[in-house]
Tab-separated table of C-alpha atoms in Angstrom:
chain	number	residue	atom	x	y	z
A	83	MET	CA	193.042	36.109	105.236
A	84	ARG	CA	195.851	34.158	103.564
A	85	GLY	CA	195.690	31.540	106.353
A	86	PHE	CA	191.944	31.248	105.912
A	87	LEU	CA	192.284	30.659	102.173
A	88	ALA	CA	194.951	28.019	102.753
A	89	SER	CA	192.707	26.201	105.231
A	90	LEU	CA	189.812	26.428	102.778
A	91	GLY	CA	191.979	24.905	100.073
A	92	ILE	CA	192.923	21.976	102.333
A	93	LEU	CA	189.248	21.444	103.192
A	94	MET	CA	188.231	21.364	99.523
A	95	ALA	CA	191.003	18.865	98.769
A	96	LEU	CA	189.775	16.593	101.556
A	97	ILE	CA	186.204	16.791	100.236
A	98	ALA	CA	187.366	15.886	96.742
A	99	ALA	CA	189.401	12.953	98.059
A	100	ALA	CA	186.392	11.668	100.003
A	101	ALA	CA	184.236	11.826	96.864
A	102	LEU	CA	186.715	9.676	94.961
A	103	ALA	CA	187.427	7.181	97.745
A	104	PRO	CA	186.345	3.655	96.744
A	105	ILE	CA	184.662	3.058	100.098
A	106	SER	CA	182.291	5.436	101.847
A	107	LEU	CA	183.457	6.977	105.125
A	108	ALA	CA	180.514	5.271	106.799
A	109	SER	CA	182.072	1.885	106.097
A	110	LYS	CA	185.052	2.711	108.329
A	111	THR	CA	182.836	2.659	111.405
A	112	TRP	CA	180.155	0.205	110.326
A	113	SER	CA	180.678	-3.518	109.892
A	114	PRO	CA	178.483	-5.105	107.200
A	115	PRO	CA	176.546	-8.312	107.866
A	116	ARG	CA	178.089	-11.553	106.613
A	117	THR	CA	176.764	-14.533	104.732
A	118	ALA	CA	176.879	-17.967	106.338
A	119	TRP	CA	180.191	-18.576	104.522
A	120	GLY	CA	181.730	-15.313	105.713
A	121	GLU	CA	181.465	-12.886	102.779
A	122	PRO	CA	179.936	-9.396	103.088
A	123	ASP	CA	176.202	-9.720	102.483
A	124	LEU	CA	174.998	-7.596	99.556
A	125	GLN	CA	171.801	-9.565	98.973
A	126	GLY	CA	168.417	-8.000	98.455
A	127	LYS	CA	166.542	-5.647	96.168
A	128	CYS	CA	167.946	-2.174	95.650
A	129	SER	CA	167.177	0.856	93.513
A	130	TYR	CA	169.602	2.854	91.388
A	131	ALA	CA	166.922	5.370	90.354
A	132	THR	CA	168.052	8.993	90.343
A	133	ILE	CA	167.453	12.155	88.330
A	134	THR	CA	171.083	13.201	88.733
A	135	PRO	CA	172.561	13.351	85.205
A	136	LEU	CA	175.597	11.359	84.164
A	137	GLU	CA	177.412	14.535	83.119
A	138	ARG	CA	177.454	17.888	84.889
A	139	PRO	CA	175.343	20.464	83.010
A	140	ILE	CA	177.362	23.239	81.423
A	141	ASN	CA	175.498	25.870	83.447
A	142	GLN	CA	176.825	24.238	86.649
A	143	THR	CA	180.479	24.194	85.644
A	144	GLY	CA	182.747	24.181	88.686
A	145	LYS	CA	179.942	23.112	91.040
A	146	ASP	CA	180.103	19.631	92.592
A	147	VAL	CA	177.261	19.715	95.117
A	148	LEU	CA	173.763	21.185	95.052
A	149	SER	CA	172.325	23.291	97.842
A	150	ARG	CA	169.441	21.837	99.825
A	151	GLU	CA	167.049	24.220	98.047
A	152	GLU	CA	168.364	23.309	94.595
A	153	LYS	CA	168.028	19.614	95.299
A	154	ALA	CA	164.466	20.050	96.595
A	155	ALA	CA	163.491	22.035	93.480
A	156	LEU	CA	164.860	19.344	91.149
A	157	ASP	CA	163.077	16.595	93.096
A	158	GLU	CA	159.778	18.474	92.919
A	159	ASP	CA	160.153	19.103	89.184
A	160	ALA	CA	160.850	15.402	88.564
A	161	ARG	CA	157.782	14.485	90.609
A	162	THR	CA	155.387	16.731	88.689
A	163	SER	CA	156.858	17.417	85.226
A	164	ALA	CA	155.296	14.389	83.527
A	165	ASP	CA	151.834	15.637	84.469
A	166	ARG	CA	152.271	19.016	82.774
A	167	ARG	CA	150.132	19.735	79.709
A	168	ASP	CA	151.266	22.730	77.696
A	169	GLY	CA	148.996	22.409	74.692
A	170	SER	CA	151.618	20.831	72.451
A	171	ALA	CA	150.621	17.399	71.137
A	172	GLU	CA	154.249	16.606	70.348
A	173	ALA	CA	155.422	17.471	73.872
A	174	ASP	CA	152.587	15.412	75.342
A	175	LEU	CA	153.555	12.447	73.159
A	176	LEU	CA	157.214	12.658	74.202
A	177	ARG	CA	156.231	12.563	77.883
A	178	ALA	CA	154.641	9.174	77.113
A	179	TYR	CA	153.203	8.528	80.599
A	180	ASN	CA	151.960	10.584	83.492
A	181	ALA	CA	153.871	10.698	86.781
A	182	TYR	CA	152.084	7.688	88.252
A	183	TRP	CA	153.982	5.339	85.940
A	184	TYR	CA	157.434	6.824	86.426
A	185	ASP	CA	160.018	5.959	89.069
A	186	ARG	CA	162.786	8.449	88.349
A	187	GLY	CA	164.038	8.685	91.910
A	188	LYS	CA	165.548	11.831	93.392
A	189	SER	CA	168.743	13.819	93.095
A	190	ILE	CA	171.729	12.386	94.974
A	191	GLY	CA	172.727	15.949	95.799
A	192	ARG	CA	175.552	16.115	93.269
A	193	THR	CA	175.524	17.860	89.901
A	194	SER	CA	176.675	14.692	88.086
A	195	LEU	CA	177.124	10.975	88.587
A	196	ILE	CA	180.636	11.323	87.175
A	197	VAL	CA	183.136	12.025	89.949
A	198	ASP	CA	186.289	11.644	87.877
A	199	PRO	CA	187.299	13.651	85.851
A	200	PRO	CA	186.712	16.326	88.503
A	201	ASP	CA	184.756	18.508	86.063
A	202	GLY	CA	181.971	15.892	86.055
A	203	ARG	CA	182.110	15.509	82.277
A	204	LEU	CA	182.953	12.607	79.989
A	205	PRO	CA	186.557	12.758	78.787
A	206	PRO	CA	187.194	13.772	75.171
A	207	LEU	CA	186.835	11.042	72.582
A	208	THR	CA	189.897	9.726	70.797
A	209	PRO	CA	190.112	10.279	67.011
A	210	GLU	CA	188.959	6.671	66.572
A	211	GLY	CA	186.117	7.235	69.033
A	212	ARG	CA	184.979	10.404	67.228
A	213	LYS	CA	185.030	8.594	63.887
A	214	ARG	CA	183.006	5.668	65.251
A	215	GLN	CA	180.500	7.961	66.953
A	216	ALA	CA	180.019	10.038	63.797
A	217	ALA	CA	179.476	6.889	61.732
A	218	LEU	CA	176.873	5.628	64.207
A	219	GLU	CA	175.039	8.955	64.240
A	220	GLU	CA	175.027	9.078	60.430
A	221	GLN	CA	173.693	5.522	60.240
A	222	GLU	CA	170.912	6.391	62.677
A	223	ARG	CA	170.100	9.571	60.744
A	224	ALA	CA	170.113	8.039	57.267
A	225	HIS	CA	168.639	4.604	57.982
A	226	PRO	CA	166.421	4.804	61.081
A	227	PHE	CA	163.670	2.526	59.760
A	228	ASP	CA	165.237	0.273	57.110
A	229	SER	CA	164.901	-2.853	59.242
A	230	TRP	CA	164.345	-4.041	62.800
A	231	GLU	CA	168.138	-4.128	63.147
A	232	ASP	CA	168.177	-0.324	62.815
A	233	ARG	CA	165.935	0.139	65.853
A	234	PRO	CA	167.341	0.687	69.383
A	235	LEU	CA	168.193	-2.400	71.433
A	236	GLN	CA	165.677	-1.475	74.145
A	237	GLU	CA	162.910	-1.207	71.540
A	238	ARG	CA	163.844	-4.707	70.389
A	239	CYS	CA	163.719	-6.030	73.993
A	240	ILE	CA	167.399	-7.063	73.925
A	241	ILE	CA	168.971	-4.877	76.621
A	242	TYR	CA	167.930	-1.656	78.303
A	243	HIS	CA	170.048	-0.380	81.173
A	244	GLY	CA	173.126	-2.373	80.276
A	245	VAL	CA	176.270	-3.076	82.322
A	246	PRO	CA	177.063	-0.856	84.104
A	247	PRO	CA	173.523	0.495	84.464
A	248	LEU	CA	172.373	4.055	84.040
A	249	PRO	CA	168.906	4.892	85.369
A	250	SER	CA	165.882	5.725	83.245
A	251	GLY	CA	162.283	6.591	84.048
A	252	TYR	CA	161.359	3.203	85.506
A	253	ASN	CA	162.487	-0.323	86.465
A	254	ASN	CA	165.749	0.891	88.013
A	255	THR	CA	166.019	-2.110	90.323
A	256	TYR	CA	168.644	-4.751	90.999
A	257	GLN	CA	168.189	-7.917	92.999
A	258	ILE	CA	171.467	-9.389	94.219
A	259	PHE	CA	171.892	-13.072	95.124
A	260	GLN	CA	174.957	-14.755	96.622
A	261	THR	CA	176.147	-18.339	96.943
A	262	PRO	CA	179.637	-19.640	97.759
A	263	GLY	CA	181.698	-18.793	94.691
A	264	TYR	CA	179.040	-16.842	92.799
A	265	VAL	CA	177.106	-13.580	92.769
A	266	ALA	CA	174.040	-13.195	90.534
A	267	ILE	CA	172.514	-9.811	89.709
A	268	LEU	CA	169.004	-9.594	88.284
A	269	ASP	CA	168.157	-6.337	86.515
A	270	GLU	CA	164.418	-5.707	86.654
A	271	ASN	CA	164.317	-4.228	83.150
A	272	ILE	CA	164.138	-7.005	80.510
A	273	HIS	CA	165.042	-9.477	83.269
A	274	ASP	CA	168.760	-9.600	82.483
A	275	VAL	CA	170.671	-11.824	84.922
A	276	ARG	CA	174.421	-11.733	85.330
A	277	GLY	CA	176.130	-14.769	86.799
A	278	ILE	CA	179.461	-13.601	88.247
A	279	PRO	CA	181.947	-16.311	89.275
A	280	LEU	CA	184.340	-15.460	92.099
A	281	ASP	CA	186.773	-18.370	91.701
A	282	GLY	CA	189.454	-16.576	89.703
A	283	ARG	CA	188.652	-18.167	86.335
A	284	PRO	CA	189.703	-16.122	83.288
A	285	HIS	CA	187.326	-14.271	81.004
A	286	ILE	CA	185.985	-16.140	78.004
A	287	GLY	CA	187.907	-15.899	74.726
A	288	GLN	CA	188.059	-12.521	73.023
A	289	ASN	CA	186.293	-13.963	69.978
A	290	ILE	CA	183.116	-14.409	72.054
A	291	ARG	CA	181.164	-11.160	72.476
A	292	GLN	CA	178.043	-10.651	74.583
A	293	TRP	CA	175.432	-7.913	74.892
A	294	ASN	CA	176.262	-7.230	78.549
A	295	GLY	CA	179.854	-8.398	78.361
A	296	ASN	CA	181.496	-11.147	80.411
A	297	SER	CA	181.869	-10.510	84.155
A	298	ARG	CA	184.316	-11.888	86.731
A	299	GLY	CA	184.385	-10.883	90.391
A	300	HIS	CA	186.537	-10.932	93.516
A	301	TRP	CA	186.481	-9.458	97.001
A	302	GLU	CA	188.744	-6.655	98.200
A	303	ASP	CA	188.034	-6.450	101.942
A	304	ASN	CA	184.297	-5.560	102.120
A	305	THR	CA	184.039	-4.538	98.459
A	306	LEU	CA	182.850	-6.752	95.620
A	307	VAL	CA	184.885	-5.849	92.534
A	308	VAL	CA	183.418	-6.938	89.188
A	309	GLU	CA	185.390	-6.628	85.958
A	310	THR	CA	183.513	-6.889	82.665
A	311	THR	CA	184.969	-7.285	79.182
A	312	ASN	CA	183.989	-8.932	75.854
A	313	TYR	CA	181.155	-6.545	74.998
A	314	SER	CA	179.448	-6.965	71.652
A	315	PRO	CA	180.405	-4.180	69.202
A	316	GLN	CA	176.664	-3.726	68.663
A	317	THR	CA	176.027	-2.902	72.333
A	318	THR	CA	175.029	0.719	72.832
A	319	PHE	CA	175.077	2.782	76.003
A	320	LYS	CA	173.727	6.101	77.231
A	321	PHE	CA	177.193	7.459	76.570
A	322	PRO	CA	179.232	7.336	73.334
A	323	ALA	CA	179.535	3.939	71.702
A	324	ALA	CA	182.145	1.657	73.203
A	325	GLY	CA	185.015	0.129	71.317
A	326	GLY	CA	186.283	-3.427	71.383
A	327	THR	CA	188.627	-2.488	74.228
A	328	LEU	CA	185.910	-1.524	76.726
A	329	HIS	CA	186.775	-2.663	80.265
A	330	ALA	CA	184.301	-1.812	83.054
A	331	VAL	CA	185.169	-2.167	86.751
A	332	GLU	CA	182.298	-2.006	89.259
A	333	ARG	CA	182.640	-1.749	93.038
A	334	PHE	CA	179.843	-2.699	95.447
A	335	THR	CA	180.349	-1.850	99.140
A	336	ARG	CA	177.569	-2.093	101.728
A	337	VAL	CA	177.965	1.016	103.886
A	338	ALA	CA	174.689	0.804	105.838
A	339	ALA	CA	171.834	-1.616	106.361
A	340	ASP	CA	169.859	0.143	103.627
A	341	GLN	CA	172.565	1.351	101.246
A	342	ILE	CA	175.299	0.048	98.964
A	343	ASP	CA	178.000	2.376	97.700
A	344	TYR	CA	178.187	1.584	93.974
A	345	ARG	CA	180.621	3.086	91.526
A	346	PHE	CA	182.077	2.070	88.220
A	347	THR	CA	185.070	2.972	86.101
A	348	ILE	CA	185.054	2.850	82.313
A	349	ASN	CA	188.425	2.255	80.680
A	350	ASP	CA	188.207	2.207	76.885
A	351	PRO	CA	191.375	3.517	75.219
A	352	ALA	CA	189.814	3.074	71.782
A	353	THR	CA	187.062	5.530	72.696
A	354	TYR	CA	188.166	7.872	75.501
A	355	THR	CA	191.385	9.770	76.094
A	356	ARG	CA	191.334	8.643	79.748
A	357	PRO	CA	189.264	6.432	82.109
A	358	TRP	CA	186.275	7.916	83.904
A	359	THR	CA	184.372	7.022	87.091
A	360	ALA	CA	180.768	7.488	88.198
A	361	MET	CA	179.032	6.830	91.524
A	362	LEU	CA	175.447	5.656	91.858
A	363	PRO	CA	174.110	4.837	95.355
A	364	LEU	CA	171.969	1.693	95.645
A	365	THR	CA	169.132	2.023	98.167
A	366	ASN	CA	167.551	-1.118	99.631
A	367	LEU	CA	163.897	-1.841	98.772
A	368	PRO	CA	162.893	-4.605	101.218
A	369	ASN	CA	159.175	-4.481	100.361
A	370	TYR	CA	159.513	-3.944	96.621
A	371	VAL	CA	158.003	-6.590	94.327
A	372	ILE	CA	159.714	-7.363	91.015
A	373	PHE	CA	157.187	-8.559	88.460
A	374	GLU	CA	157.975	-10.289	85.189
A	375	TYR	CA	159.174	-7.802	82.587
A	376	ALA	CA	157.242	-9.127	79.589
A	377	CYS	CA	158.779	-6.923	76.919
A	378	HIS	CA	157.814	-8.801	73.753
A	379	GLU	CA	154.211	-9.589	74.661
A	380	GLY	CA	151.945	-6.887	73.254
A	381	ASN	CA	154.943	-4.937	71.899
A	382	TYR	CA	153.831	-3.663	68.513
A	383	SER	CA	156.388	-0.885	68.201
A	384	ILE	CA	158.707	-2.614	65.733
A	385	ARG	CA	155.888	-3.606	63.392
A	386	ASN	CA	154.233	-0.206	63.647
A	387	VAL	CA	157.314	1.959	63.049
A	388	LEU	CA	158.489	-0.175	60.122
A	389	SER	CA	155.051	-0.375	58.494
A	390	GLY	CA	154.635	3.370	59.050
A	391	ALA	CA	157.984	4.027	57.345
A	392	ARG	CA	156.971	1.861	54.382
A	393	ALA	CA	153.685	3.764	54.109
A	394	GLN	CA	155.554	7.097	54.088
A	395	GLU	CA	157.929	5.812	51.407
A	396	THR	CA	155.000	4.676	49.260
A	397	ALA	CA	153.276	8.030	49.661
A	398	ALA	CA	156.464	9.877	48.705
A	399	THR	CA	156.947	7.670	45.633
A	400	ASN	CA	153.335	8.217	44.496
A	401	ALA	CA	153.681	11.962	44.976
A	402	THR	CA	156.810	11.983	42.830
A	403	LYS	CA	155.051	10.065	40.051
A	404	LYS	CA	152.241	12.620	39.967
A	405	GLU	CA	154.735	15.375	39.407
């Protein structure tokens, strides 16, 4: 029995090491296609849609991988949940669309996108990070509708998925282009395009800040490594707000004709007590059509929420006067 447990422990260690390896095991036996100038070819349209959460749910603590039945149940729920009608007008409003309009993807079979730390959870925030996060939450609570600048960036058509991306209910598509010395990545949502030079030039000056940061790339064997810095302090993510020291490192490795192994590491000592890493497979979509993402045209949300807030304020003031 003791020998069995020791062997089981070795097996679990090997599985954990494979999950954290920067290159999929498939890439050791599969040679990716090359561009005309000899670099690994990552070009094409690919989806990063998945229902797998960034962080492991508390009720799955200690569990890395889902069973086949658990994965199938989650996929089925994601496919049908938007079409449920439970009699609540508020719940119906929050669902926004029916399932036809969503493209959430499926579970990747893991309980979280985060693979490091091993518990699948974001690391604790630093004291500075906690203070900044609390200030942001208080600002959002106390002044949600004062001005258009108080509304979320995606509502203002500035950025949506960000860099690195985290999937949402739709438009989870990249299109990757390559030329000698450059890689360009088009994000379907809001039509963000990143131009990534590969010639070793330094990042722009620290006094210049950009919504999606400033990216520089290089090749490590068959892996494209992209380092991004210089994020705007106003950039928000689907994880706690980043500090001025945010440094993201992405790794793109084609491991099959239809799949790119994609993972990113967030290193932000002003926000987190340690770096953390997530993996997000990119699946090729050869027949997918990317249409123009016309966010501003017909977008009345800013005007409506602000005018609605002013109407509520006026009603509250009039009610107070009557008292």
